[in-house]
Tab-separated table of C-alpha atoms in Angstrom:
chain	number	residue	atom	x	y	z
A	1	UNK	CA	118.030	186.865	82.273
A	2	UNK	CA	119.405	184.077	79.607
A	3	UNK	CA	117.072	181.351	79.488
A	4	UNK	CA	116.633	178.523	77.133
A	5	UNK	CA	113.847	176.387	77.303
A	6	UNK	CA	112.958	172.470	76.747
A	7	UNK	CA	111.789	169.457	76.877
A	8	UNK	CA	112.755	166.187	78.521
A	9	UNK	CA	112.041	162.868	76.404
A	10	UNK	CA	109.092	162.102	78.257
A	11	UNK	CA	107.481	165.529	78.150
A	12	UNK	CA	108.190	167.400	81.345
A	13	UNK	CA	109.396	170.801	81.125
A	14	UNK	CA	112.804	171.938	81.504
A	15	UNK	CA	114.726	175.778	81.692
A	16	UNK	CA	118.676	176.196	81.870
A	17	UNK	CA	119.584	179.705	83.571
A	18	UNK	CA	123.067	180.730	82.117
A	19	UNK	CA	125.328	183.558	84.078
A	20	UNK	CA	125.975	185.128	80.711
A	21	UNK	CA	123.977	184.640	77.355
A	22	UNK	CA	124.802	181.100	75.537
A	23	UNK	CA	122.859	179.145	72.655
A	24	UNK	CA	121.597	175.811	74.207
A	25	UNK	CA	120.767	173.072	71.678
A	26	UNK	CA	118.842	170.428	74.050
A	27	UNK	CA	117.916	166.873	72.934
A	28	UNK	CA	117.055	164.180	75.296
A	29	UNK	CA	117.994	160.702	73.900
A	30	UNK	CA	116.568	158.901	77.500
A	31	UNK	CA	113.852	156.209	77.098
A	32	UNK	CA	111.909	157.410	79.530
A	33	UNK	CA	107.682	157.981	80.594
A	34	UNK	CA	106.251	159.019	83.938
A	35	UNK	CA	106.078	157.219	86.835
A	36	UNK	CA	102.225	156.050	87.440
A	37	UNK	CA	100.344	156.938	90.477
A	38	UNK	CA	99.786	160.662	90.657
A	39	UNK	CA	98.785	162.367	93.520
A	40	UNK	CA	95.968	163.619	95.722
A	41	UNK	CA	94.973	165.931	98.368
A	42	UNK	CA	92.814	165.009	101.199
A	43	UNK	CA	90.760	167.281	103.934
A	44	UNK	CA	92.138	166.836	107.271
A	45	UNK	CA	88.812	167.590	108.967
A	46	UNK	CA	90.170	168.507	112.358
A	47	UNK	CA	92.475	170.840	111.601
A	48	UNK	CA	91.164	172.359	108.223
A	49	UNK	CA	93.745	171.404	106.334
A	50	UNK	CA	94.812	170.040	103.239
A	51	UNK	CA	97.383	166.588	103.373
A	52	UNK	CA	98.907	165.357	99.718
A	53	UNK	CA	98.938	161.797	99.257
A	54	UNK	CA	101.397	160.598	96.532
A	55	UNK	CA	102.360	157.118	96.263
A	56	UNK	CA	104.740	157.211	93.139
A	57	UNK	CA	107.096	159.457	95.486
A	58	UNK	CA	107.790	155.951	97.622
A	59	UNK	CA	109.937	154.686	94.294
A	60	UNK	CA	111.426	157.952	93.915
A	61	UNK	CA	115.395	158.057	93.186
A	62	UNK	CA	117.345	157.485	97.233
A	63	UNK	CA	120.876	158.157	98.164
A	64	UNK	CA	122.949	156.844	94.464
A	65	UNK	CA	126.414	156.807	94.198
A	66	UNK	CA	127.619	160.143	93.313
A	67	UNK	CA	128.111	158.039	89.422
A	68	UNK	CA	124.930	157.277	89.402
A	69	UNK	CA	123.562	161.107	89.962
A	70	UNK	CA	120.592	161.977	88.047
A	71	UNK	CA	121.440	165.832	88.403
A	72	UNK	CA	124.967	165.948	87.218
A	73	UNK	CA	125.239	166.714	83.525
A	74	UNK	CA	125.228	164.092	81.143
A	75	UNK	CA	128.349	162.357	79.590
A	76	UNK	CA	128.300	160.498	76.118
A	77	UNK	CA	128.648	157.442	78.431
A	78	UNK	CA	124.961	158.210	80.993
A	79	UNK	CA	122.181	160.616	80.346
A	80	UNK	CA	121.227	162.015	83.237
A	81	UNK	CA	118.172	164.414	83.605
A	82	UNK	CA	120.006	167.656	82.559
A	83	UNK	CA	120.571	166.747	78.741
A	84	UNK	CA	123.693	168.900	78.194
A	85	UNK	CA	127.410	168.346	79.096
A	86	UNK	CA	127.352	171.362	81.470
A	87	UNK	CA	125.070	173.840	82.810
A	88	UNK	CA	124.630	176.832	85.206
A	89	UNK	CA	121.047	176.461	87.271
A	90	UNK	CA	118.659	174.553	86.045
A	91	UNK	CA	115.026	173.833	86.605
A	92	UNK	CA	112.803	171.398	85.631
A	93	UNK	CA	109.519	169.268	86.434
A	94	UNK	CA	110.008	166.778	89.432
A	95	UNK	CA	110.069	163.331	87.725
A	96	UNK	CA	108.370	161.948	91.349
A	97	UNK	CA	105.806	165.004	91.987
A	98	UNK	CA	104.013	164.987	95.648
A	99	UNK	CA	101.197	167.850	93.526
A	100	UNK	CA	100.773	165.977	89.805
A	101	UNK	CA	98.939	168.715	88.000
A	102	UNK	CA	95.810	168.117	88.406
A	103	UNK	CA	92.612	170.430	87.811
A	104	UNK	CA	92.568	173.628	89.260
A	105	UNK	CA	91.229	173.045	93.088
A	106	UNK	CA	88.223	175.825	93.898
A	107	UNK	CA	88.231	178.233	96.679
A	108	UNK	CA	86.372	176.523	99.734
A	109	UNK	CA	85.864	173.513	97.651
A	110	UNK	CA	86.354	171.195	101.138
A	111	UNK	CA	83.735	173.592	103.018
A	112	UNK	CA	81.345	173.598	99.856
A	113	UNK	CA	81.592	169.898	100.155
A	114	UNK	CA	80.843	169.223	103.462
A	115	UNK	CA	77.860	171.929	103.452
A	116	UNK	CA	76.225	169.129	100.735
A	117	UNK	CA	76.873	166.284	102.913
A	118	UNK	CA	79.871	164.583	101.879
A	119	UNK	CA	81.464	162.638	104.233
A	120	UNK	CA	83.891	164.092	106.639
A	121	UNK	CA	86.310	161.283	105.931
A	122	UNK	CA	85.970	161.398	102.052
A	123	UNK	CA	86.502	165.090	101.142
A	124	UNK	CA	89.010	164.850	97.946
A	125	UNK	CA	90.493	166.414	95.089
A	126	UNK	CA	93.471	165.320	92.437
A	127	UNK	CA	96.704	166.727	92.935
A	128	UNK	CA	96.556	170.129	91.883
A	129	UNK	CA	99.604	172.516	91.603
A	130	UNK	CA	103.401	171.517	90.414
A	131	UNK	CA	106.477	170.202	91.573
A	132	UNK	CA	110.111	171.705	90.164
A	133	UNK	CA	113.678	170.607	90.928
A	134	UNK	CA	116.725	173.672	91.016
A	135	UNK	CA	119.830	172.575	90.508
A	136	UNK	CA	121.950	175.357	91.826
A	137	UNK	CA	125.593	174.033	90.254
A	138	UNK	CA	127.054	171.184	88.236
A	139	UNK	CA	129.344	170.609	90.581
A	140	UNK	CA	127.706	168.035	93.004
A	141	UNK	CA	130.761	167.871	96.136
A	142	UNK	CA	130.011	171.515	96.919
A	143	UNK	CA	127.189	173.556	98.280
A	144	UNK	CA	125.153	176.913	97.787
A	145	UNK	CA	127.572	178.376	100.592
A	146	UNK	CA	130.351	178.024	98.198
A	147	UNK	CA	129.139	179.364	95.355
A	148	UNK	CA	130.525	182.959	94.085
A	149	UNK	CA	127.495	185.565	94.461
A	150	UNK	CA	127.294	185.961	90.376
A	151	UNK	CA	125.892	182.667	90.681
A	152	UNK	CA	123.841	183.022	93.535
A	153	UNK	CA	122.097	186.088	91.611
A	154	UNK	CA	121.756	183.142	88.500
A	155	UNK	CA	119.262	181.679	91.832
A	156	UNK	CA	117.485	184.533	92.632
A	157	UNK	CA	116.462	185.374	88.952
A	158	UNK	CA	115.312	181.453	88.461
A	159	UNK	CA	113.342	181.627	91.572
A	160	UNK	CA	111.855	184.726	90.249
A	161	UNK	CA	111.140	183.861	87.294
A	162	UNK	CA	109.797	180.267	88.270
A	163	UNK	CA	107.480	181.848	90.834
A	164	UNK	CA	105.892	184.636	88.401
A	165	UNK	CA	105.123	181.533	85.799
A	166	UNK	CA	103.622	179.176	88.278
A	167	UNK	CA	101.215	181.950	89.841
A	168	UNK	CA	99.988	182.290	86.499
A	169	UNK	CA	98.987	178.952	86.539
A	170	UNK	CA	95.064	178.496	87.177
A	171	UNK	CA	96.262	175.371	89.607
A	172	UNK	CA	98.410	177.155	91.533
A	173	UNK	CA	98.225	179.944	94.762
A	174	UNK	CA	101.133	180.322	96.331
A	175	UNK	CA	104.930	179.306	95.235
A	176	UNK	CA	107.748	177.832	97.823
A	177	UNK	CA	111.167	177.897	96.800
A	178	UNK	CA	113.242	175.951	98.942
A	179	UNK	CA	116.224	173.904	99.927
A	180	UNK	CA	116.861	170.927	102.507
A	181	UNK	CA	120.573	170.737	103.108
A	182	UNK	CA	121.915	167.575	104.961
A	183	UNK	CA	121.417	163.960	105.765
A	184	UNK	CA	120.616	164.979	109.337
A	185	UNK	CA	117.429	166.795	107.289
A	186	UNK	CA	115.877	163.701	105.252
A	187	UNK	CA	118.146	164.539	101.950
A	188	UNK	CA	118.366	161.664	99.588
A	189	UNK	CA	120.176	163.309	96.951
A	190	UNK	CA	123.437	165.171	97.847
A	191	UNK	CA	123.736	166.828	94.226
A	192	UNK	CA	123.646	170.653	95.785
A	193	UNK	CA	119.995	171.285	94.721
A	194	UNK	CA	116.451	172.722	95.943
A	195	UNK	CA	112.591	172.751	94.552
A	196	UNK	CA	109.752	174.885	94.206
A	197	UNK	CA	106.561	173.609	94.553
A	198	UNK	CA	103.196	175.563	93.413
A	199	UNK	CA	100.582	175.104	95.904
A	200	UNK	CA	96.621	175.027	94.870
A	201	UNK	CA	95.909	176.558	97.847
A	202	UNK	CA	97.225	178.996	100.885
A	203	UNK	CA	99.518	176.769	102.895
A	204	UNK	CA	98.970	176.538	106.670
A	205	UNK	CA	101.545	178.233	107.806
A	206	UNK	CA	100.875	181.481	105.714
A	207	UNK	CA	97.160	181.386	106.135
A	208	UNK	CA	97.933	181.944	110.061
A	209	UNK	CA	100.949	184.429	109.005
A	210	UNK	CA	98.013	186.331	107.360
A	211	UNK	CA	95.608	186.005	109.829
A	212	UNK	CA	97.818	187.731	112.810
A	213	UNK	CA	98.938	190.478	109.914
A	214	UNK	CA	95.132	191.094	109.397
A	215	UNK	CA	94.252	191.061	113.520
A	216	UNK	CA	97.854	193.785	113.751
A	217	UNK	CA	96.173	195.918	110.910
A	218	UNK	CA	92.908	195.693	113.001
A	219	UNK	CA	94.638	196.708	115.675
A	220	UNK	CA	97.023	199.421	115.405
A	221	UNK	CA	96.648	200.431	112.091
A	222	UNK	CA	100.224	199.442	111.344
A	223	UNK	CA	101.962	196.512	108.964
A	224	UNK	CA	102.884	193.491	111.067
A	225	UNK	CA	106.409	192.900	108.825
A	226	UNK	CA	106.997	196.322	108.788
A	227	UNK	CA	106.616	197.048	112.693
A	228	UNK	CA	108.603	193.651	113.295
A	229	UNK	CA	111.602	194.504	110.857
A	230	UNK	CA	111.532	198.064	112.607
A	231	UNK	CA	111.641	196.311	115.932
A	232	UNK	CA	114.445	194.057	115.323
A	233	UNK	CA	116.545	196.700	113.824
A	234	UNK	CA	116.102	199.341	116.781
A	235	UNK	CA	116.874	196.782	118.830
A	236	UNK	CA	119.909	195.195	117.277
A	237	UNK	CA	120.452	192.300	119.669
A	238	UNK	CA	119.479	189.668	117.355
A	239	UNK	CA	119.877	191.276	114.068
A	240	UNK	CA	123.054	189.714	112.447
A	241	UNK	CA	123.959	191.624	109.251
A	242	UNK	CA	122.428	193.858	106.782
A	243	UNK	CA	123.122	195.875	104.067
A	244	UNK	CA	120.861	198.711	102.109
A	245	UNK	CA	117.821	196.234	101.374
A	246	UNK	CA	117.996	193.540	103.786
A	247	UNK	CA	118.363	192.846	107.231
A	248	UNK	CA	119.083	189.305	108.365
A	249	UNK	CA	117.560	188.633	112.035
A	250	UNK	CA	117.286	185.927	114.287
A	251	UNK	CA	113.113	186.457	115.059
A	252	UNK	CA	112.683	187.087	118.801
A	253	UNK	CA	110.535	184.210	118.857
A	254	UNK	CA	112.498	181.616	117.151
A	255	UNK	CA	111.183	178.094	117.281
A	256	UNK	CA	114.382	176.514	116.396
A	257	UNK	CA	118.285	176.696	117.684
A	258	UNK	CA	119.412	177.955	114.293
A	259	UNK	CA	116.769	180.165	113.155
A	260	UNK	CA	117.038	183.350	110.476
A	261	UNK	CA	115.140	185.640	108.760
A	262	UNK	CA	116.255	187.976	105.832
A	263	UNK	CA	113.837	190.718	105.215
A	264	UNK	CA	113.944	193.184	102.399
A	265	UNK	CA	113.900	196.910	103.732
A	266	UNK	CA	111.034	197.847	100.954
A	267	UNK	CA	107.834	196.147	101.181
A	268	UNK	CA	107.533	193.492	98.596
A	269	UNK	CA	104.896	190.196	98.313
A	270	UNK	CA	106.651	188.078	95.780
A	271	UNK	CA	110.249	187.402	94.076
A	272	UNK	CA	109.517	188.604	90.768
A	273	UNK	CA	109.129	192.346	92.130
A	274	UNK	CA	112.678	192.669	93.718
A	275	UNK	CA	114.327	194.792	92.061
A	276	UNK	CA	118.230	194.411	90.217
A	277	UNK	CA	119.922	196.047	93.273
A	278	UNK	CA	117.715	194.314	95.593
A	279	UNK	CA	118.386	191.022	94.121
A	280	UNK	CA	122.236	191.709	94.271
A	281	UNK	CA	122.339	192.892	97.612
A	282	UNK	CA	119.957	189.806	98.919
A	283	UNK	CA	122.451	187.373	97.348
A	284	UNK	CA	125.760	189.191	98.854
A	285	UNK	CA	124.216	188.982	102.120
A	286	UNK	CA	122.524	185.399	102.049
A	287	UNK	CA	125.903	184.099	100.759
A	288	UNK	CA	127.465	185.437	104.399
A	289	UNK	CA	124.892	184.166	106.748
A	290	UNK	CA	125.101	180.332	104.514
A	291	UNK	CA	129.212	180.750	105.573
A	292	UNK	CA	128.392	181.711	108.870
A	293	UNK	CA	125.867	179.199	109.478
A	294	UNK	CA	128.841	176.438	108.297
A	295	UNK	CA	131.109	177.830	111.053
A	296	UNK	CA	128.690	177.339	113.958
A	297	UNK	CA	129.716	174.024	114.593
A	298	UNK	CA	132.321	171.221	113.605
A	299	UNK	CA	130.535	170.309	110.316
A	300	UNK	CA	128.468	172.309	107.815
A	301	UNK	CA	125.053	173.138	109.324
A	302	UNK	CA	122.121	170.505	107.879
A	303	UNK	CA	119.500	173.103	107.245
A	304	UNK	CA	115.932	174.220	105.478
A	305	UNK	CA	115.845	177.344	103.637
A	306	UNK	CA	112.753	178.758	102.095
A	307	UNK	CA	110.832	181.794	100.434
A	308	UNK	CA	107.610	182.808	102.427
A	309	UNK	CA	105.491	184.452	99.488
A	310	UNK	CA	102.221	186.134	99.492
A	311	UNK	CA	99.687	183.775	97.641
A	312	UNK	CA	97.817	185.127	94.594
A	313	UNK	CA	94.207	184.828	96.699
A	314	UNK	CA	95.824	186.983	99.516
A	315	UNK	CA	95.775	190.275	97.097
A	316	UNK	CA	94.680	193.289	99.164
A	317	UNK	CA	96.535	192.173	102.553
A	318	UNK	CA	99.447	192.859	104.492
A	319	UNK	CA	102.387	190.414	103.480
A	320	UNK	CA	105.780	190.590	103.150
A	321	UNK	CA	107.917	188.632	101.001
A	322	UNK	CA	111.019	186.950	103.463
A	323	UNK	CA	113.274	183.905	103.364
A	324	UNK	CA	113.245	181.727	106.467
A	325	UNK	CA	116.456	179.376	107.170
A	326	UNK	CA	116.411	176.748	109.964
A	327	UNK	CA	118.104	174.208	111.394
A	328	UNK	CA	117.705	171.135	113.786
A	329	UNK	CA	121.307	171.242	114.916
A	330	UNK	CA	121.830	172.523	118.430
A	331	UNK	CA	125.331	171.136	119.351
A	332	UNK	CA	128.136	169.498	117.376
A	333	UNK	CA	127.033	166.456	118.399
A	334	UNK	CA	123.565	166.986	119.099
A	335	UNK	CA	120.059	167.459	117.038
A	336	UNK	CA	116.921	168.263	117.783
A	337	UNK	CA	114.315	166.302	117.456
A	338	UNK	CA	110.534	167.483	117.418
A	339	UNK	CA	109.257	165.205	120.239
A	340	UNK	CA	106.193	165.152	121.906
A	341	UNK	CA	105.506	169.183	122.313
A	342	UNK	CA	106.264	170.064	119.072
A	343	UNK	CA	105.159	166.929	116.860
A	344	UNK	CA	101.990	165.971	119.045
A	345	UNK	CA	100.312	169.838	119.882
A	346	UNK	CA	102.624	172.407	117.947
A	347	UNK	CA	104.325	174.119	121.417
A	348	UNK	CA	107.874	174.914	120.297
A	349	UNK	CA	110.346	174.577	123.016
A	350	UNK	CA	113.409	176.518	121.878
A	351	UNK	CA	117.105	175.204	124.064
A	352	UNK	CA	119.149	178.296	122.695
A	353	UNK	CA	117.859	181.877	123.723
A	354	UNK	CA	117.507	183.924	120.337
A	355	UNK	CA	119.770	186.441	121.204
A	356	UNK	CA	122.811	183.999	122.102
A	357	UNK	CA	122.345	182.375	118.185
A	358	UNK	CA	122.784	185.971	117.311
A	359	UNK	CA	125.482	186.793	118.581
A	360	UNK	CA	127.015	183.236	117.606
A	361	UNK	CA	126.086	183.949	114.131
A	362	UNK	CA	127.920	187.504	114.043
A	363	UNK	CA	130.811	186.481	115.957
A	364	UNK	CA	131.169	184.069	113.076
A	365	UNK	CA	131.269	186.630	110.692
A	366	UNK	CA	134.347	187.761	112.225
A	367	UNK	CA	136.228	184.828	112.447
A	368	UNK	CA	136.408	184.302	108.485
């Protein structure tokens, strides 16, 4: 891995990730401080959850001219925030954080606060955990799809390495790396780009992922990723490529019309434990379902793409480390939106049958 690190001019952290070994010399010349207001994390009693509040995001850089981008690399003429006239990936701290840093927040601090009596309705903490921007390119017209897979493996080995020095942060439990890709998605900055934010806690989604791997375990004995990889392989309908260490599946129970899993073949919790080969054959095989996913329809497919990790408190249980990719886009012309069903109780209602994306999705492998 060749990584130089530094620090912007008004103290936030900041790591280039070069394809081949270069000496950086990195000086930020911006007049710059952070944006006041912070952020904090509030108890949603009913559902036993945590929501982040954040009010500096509201001010937060939205849709500049592609001259005005603060993630291309700075000319003698603008300094953007990558200080160096070109770059490979790059990480660094999110200038508009939605978790600020704050103190470490305790296991079951929200239950050990209601068991004394606070209020229902004021059950609080500061912002814990961090917020990072990846910049996957200098180039800001293309996209991760078009990158060449050297690059891509440049990715893999920030993400990595990003999520292995955030978990050994006291404030954070479990690490996202992720992408949204499209205006049809919320994006406000079309500079091809993701972020990784370090959660203080186990967020909802994996906390029920672990649960049903825990009640499987109970069950049968058996490893809930393990049986449902084995699954979806014998049965082949909706798996739509692989190679020796991953297979990339549309899940039988896919909430979305463009949904995919890719699952490594070896049973890992967290980025940093892939191995070389593993981490070469997960970015051949990602880069093919990004291009297939862009021939679906008459424009590139708006998407979310993310890394489901184990947390650090989960130690001990069944988890499997697996990148989700979904999308909203059901027709060329058509989106969908998450109406009363999904948004108001959680029921899913799915238009395309998971086995017809599937064989969508390989038939565009074929027509390259």
């Amino acid at each position: 891995m060749n990584r130089t690190q530094a620090t912007l001019a008004d103290g936030r952290e900041i790591f280039f990730y070069d394809d081949v070994a270069r000496t950086r010399q990195v000086h930020d010349t911006r007049d710059i401080s952070r944006p006041g207001g912070g952020s904090e994390l509030r108890w949603d009693a009913y559902l036993g959850e945590w929501v982040a509040v954040a009010a500096a995001r509201q001010n937060r850089t939205h849709k500049p001219a592609t001259n005005d981008c603060p993630l291309c690399p700075s000319t003698e003429e603008r300094a953007t925030e990558i200080p160096q006239s070109d770059y490979d990936v790059v990480v660094f701290e999110n200038r508009f954080p939605s978790l600020a840093g704050g103190p470490a927040l305790p296991p079951d601090f929200a239950e050990a606060a209601i068991a004394a009596g606070e209020d229902l309705t004021t059950v609080r903490h500061p912002g814990a955990g961090r917020c990072e921007v990846v910049c996957f390119t200098p180039e800001h017209t293309t996209s991760l799809a078009q990158l060449d897979v050297r690059r891509l493996r440049t990715v893999v080995d920030a993400w990595a390495d990003r999520t292995a020095a955030l978990l050994a942060m006291p404030e954070v439990d479990q690490v996202y790396c992720f992408e949204n890709r499209g205006e049809e998605i919320g994006v406000t900055l079309h500079h091809p780009h993701g972020q990784i934010y370090g959660y203080p806690f186990p967020t909802p989604r994996t906390s029920r992922m672990l649960e049903q791997a825990r009640a499987t375990r109970e069950a049968t004995g058996e490893d809930l990723f393990a049986r449902t990889l084995a699954a979806e392989r014998a049965a082949g309908e909706r798996v739509i490529a692989d190679n020796e260490h991953w297979t990339a599946f549309v899940p039988s129970w896919a909430r979305w019309p463009v949904e995919i899993h890719l699952m490594p073949h070896r049973s890992v919790r967290t980025l940093p434990e892939l191995t070389d080969d593993e981490r070469d054959a997960f970015a051949a095989l990602y880069l093919d379902v990004l291009q297939r996913g862009d021939r679906l329809f008459a424009t590139p497919l708006p998407y979310i793409s993310g890394w489901q990790q184990a947390p650090a408190s989960a130690e001990g249980t069944d988890f499997r480390l697996h990148l989700q990719l979904f999308s909203i886009r059901r027709a060329d012309t058509k989106l969908k939106y998450l109406a009363g069903s999904e948004s108001g109780v959680g029921v899913f209602i799915n238009d395309i049958p998971p086995e017809q994306m599937a064989q969508r999705l390989r038939e565009a492998g074929e027509t390259r």
